[in-house]
Backbone as ProteinMPNN parsed JSONL, in Angstrom:
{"seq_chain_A": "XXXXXXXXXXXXXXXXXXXXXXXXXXXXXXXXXXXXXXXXXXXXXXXXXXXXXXXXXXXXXXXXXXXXXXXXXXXXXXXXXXXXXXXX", "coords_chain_A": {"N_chain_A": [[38.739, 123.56, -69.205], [39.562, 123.235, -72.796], [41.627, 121.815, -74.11], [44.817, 120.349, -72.666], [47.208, 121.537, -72.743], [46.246, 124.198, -72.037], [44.867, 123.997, -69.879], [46.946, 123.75, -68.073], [48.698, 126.177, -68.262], [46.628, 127.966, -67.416], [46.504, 127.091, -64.838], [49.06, 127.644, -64.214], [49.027, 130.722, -64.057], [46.696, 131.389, -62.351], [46.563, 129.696, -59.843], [44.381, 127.102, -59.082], [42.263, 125.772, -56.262], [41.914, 123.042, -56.22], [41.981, 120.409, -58.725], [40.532, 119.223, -61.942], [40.382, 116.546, -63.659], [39.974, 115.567, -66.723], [40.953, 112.168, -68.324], [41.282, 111.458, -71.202], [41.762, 114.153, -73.239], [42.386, 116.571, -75.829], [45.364, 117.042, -77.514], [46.764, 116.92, -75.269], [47.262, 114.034, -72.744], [44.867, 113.343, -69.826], [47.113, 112.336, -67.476], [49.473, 113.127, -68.677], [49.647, 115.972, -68.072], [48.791, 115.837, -65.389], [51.093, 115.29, -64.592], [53.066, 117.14, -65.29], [51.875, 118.994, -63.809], [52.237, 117.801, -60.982], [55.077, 117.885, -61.392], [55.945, 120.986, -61.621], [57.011, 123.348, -58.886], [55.461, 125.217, -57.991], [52.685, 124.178, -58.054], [52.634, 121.559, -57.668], [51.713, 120.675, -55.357], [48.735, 120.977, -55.271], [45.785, 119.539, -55.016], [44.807, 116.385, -57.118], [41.811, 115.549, -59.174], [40.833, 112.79, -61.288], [38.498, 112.242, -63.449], [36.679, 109.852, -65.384], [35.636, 108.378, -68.064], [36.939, 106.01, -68.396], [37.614, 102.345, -66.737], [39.294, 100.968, -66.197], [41.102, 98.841, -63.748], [44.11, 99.13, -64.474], [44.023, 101.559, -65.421], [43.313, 103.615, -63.462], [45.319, 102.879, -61.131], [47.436, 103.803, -62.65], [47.01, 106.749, -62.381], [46.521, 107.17, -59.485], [49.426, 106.688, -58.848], [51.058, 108.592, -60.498], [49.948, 110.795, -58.638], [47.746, 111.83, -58.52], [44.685, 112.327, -56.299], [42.324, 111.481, -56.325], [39.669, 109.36, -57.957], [37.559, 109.446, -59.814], [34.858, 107.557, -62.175], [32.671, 108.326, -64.992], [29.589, 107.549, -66.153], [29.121, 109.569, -63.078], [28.318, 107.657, -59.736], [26.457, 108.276, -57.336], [26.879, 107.521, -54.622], [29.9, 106.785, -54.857], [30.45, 109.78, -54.831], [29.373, 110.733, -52.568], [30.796, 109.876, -50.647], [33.14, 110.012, -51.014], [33.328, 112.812, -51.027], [33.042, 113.156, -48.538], [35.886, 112.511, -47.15], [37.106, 114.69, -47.632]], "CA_chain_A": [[39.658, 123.903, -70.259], [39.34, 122.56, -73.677], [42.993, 121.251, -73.993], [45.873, 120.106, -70.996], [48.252, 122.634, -72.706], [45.444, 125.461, -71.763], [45.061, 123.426, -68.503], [48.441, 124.172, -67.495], [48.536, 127.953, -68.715], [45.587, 128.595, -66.267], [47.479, 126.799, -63.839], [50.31, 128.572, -63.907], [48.984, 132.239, -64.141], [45.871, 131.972, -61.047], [46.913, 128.537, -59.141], [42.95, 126.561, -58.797], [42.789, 124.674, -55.184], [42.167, 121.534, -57.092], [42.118, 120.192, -60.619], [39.201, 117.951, -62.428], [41.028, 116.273, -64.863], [39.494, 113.911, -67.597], [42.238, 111.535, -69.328], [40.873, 111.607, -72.839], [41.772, 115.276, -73.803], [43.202, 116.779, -77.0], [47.042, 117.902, -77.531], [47.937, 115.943, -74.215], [46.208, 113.843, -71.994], [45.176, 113.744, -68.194], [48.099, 111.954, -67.516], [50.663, 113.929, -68.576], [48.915, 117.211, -67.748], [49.216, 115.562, -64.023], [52.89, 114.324, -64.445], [53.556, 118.459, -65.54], [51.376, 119.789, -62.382], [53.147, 117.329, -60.182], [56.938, 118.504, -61.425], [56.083, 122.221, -61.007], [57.147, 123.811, -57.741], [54.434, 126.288, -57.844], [51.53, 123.415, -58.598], [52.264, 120.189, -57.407], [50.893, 120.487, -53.897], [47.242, 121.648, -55.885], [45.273, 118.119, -54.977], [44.336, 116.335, -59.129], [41.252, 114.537, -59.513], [40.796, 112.31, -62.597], [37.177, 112.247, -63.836], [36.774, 109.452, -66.461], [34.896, 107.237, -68.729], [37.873, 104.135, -68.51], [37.06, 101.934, -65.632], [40.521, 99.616, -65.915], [42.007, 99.288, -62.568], [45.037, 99.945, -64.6], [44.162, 103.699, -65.241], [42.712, 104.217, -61.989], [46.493, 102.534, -60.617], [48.251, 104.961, -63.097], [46.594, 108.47, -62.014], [47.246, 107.514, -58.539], [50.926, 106.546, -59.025], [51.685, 110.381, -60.532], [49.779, 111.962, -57.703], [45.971, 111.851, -58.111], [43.784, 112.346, -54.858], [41.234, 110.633, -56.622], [39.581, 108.53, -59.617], [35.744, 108.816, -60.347], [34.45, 107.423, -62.904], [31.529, 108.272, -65.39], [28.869, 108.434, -65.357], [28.926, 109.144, -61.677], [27.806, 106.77, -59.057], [26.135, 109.417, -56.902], [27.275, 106.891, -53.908], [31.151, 107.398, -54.91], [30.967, 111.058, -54.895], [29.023, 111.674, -51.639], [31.731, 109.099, -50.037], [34.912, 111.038, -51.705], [33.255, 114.572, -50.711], [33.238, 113.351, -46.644], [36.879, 112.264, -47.195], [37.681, 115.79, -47.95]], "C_chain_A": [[39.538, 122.862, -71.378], [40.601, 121.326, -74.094], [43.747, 120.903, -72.963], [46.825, 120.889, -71.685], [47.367, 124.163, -72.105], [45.274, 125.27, -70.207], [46.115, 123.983, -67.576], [48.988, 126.04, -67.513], [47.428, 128.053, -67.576], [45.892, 128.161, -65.271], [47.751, 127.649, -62.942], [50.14, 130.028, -63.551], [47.587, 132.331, -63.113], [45.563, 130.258, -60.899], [45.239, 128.421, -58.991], [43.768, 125.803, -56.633], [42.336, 123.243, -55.256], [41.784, 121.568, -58.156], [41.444, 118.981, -60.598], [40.123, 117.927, -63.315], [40.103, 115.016, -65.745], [40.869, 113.389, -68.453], [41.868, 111.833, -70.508], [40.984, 113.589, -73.181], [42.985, 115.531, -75.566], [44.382, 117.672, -76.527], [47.581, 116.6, -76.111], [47.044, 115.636, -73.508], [46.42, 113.855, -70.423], [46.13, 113.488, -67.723], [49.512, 112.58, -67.501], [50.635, 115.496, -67.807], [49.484, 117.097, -66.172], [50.885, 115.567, -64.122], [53.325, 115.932, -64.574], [53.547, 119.231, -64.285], [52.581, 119.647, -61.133], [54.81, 118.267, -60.218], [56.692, 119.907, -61.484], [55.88, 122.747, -59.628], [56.083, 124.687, -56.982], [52.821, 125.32, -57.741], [51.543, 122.51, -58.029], [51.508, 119.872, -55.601], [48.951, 120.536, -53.868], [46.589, 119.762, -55.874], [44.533, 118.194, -56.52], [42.923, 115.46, -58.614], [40.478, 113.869, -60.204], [39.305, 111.873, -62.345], [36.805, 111.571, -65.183], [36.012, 108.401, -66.541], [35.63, 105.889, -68.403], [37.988, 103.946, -66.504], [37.775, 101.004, -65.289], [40.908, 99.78, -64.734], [43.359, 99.874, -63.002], [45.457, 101.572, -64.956], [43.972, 103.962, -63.77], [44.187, 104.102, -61.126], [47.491, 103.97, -61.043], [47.849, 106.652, -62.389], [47.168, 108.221, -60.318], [48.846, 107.817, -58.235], [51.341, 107.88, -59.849], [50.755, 110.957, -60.053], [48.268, 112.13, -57.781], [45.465, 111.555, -56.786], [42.463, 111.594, -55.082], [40.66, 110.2, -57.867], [37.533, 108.848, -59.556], [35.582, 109.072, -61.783], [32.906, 107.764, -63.427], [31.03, 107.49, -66.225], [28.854, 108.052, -63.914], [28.152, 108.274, -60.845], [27.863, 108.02, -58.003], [26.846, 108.675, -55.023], [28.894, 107.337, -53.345], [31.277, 108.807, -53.869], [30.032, 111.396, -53.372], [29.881, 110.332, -50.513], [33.01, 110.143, -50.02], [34.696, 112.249, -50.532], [33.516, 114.392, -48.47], [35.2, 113.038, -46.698], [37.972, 114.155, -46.799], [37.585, 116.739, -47.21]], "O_chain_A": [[39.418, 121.681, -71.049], [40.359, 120.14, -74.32], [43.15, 121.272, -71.952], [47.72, 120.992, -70.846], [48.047, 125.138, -71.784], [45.487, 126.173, -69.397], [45.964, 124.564, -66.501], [49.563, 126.742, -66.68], [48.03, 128.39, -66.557], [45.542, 128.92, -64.367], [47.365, 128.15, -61.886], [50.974, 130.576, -62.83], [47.253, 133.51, -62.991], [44.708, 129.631, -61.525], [44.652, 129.484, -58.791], [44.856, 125.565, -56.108], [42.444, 122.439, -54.33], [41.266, 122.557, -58.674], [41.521, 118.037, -59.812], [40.679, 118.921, -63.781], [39.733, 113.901, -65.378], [41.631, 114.122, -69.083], [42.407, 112.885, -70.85], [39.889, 114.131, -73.333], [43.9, 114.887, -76.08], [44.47, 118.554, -75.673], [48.469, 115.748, -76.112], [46.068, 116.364, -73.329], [47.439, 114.156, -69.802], [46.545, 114.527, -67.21], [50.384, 112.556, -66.633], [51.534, 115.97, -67.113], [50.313, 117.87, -65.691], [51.588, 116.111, -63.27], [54.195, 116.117, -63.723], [54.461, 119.855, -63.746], [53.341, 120.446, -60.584], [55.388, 118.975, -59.392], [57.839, 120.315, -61.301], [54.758, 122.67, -59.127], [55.908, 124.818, -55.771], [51.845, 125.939, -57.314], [50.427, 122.22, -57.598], [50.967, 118.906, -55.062], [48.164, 120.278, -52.958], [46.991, 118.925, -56.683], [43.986, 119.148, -57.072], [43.053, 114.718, -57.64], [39.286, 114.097, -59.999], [38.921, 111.295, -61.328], [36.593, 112.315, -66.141], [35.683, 107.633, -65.637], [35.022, 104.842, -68.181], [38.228, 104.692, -65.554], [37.454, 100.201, -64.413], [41.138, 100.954, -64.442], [43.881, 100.793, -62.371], [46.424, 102.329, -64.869], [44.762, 104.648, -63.122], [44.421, 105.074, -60.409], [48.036, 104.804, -60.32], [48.687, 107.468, -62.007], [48.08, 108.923, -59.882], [49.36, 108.764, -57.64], [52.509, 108.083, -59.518], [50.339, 111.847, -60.794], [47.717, 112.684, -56.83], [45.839, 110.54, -56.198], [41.705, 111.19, -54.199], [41.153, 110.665, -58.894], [36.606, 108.14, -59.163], [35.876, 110.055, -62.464], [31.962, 107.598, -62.654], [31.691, 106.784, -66.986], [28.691, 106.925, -63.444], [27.045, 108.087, -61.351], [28.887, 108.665, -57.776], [27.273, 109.546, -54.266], [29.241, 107.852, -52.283], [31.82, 108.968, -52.776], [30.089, 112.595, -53.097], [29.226, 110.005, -49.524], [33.564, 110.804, -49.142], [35.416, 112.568, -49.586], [33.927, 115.139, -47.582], [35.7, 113.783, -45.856], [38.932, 114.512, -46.117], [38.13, 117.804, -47.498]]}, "name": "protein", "num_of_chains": 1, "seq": "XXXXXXXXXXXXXXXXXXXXXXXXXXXXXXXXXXXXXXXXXXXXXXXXXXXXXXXXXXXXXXXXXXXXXXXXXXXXXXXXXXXXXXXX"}
């Protein structure tokens, strides 16, 4: 989805069974997008997981703390992601 208000509209109207989110989006970012998912009754059980360029521990802290299942950063570390995927 090009936007996190379009994000949320496709959501809402055919539930995904998880959500790629990148933080950096236009109109609203990953962040809030999550913080929306989370507080809907219908959504927040849908596992998030943030897909991003910023590599601060303090983003990576924030996405978990409103509900992210997971943080990878790009460009992928092909390592990460075939770690994550046995998790799952």
């Amino acid at each position: 989805m090009p936007t996190g208000k379009l994000a949320l509209q496709a959501a809402r109207r055919d539930p995904p069974d998880l959500i790629l989110l990148d933080i950096n989006m236009p109109d609203m970012n990953g962040y809030e997008v999550c913080e929306h998912l989370k507080s809907d009754e219908n959504l927040k059980g849908i596992p998030v997981i943030f897909i991003s360029a910023l590599t601060e521990q303090l983003d990576k802290v924030k996405a978990f703390a409103i509900g992210a299942v997971d943080y990878l950063t790009k460009p992928f570390q092909m390592e990460e992601y075939t770690l994550g995927s046995k998790r799952t």
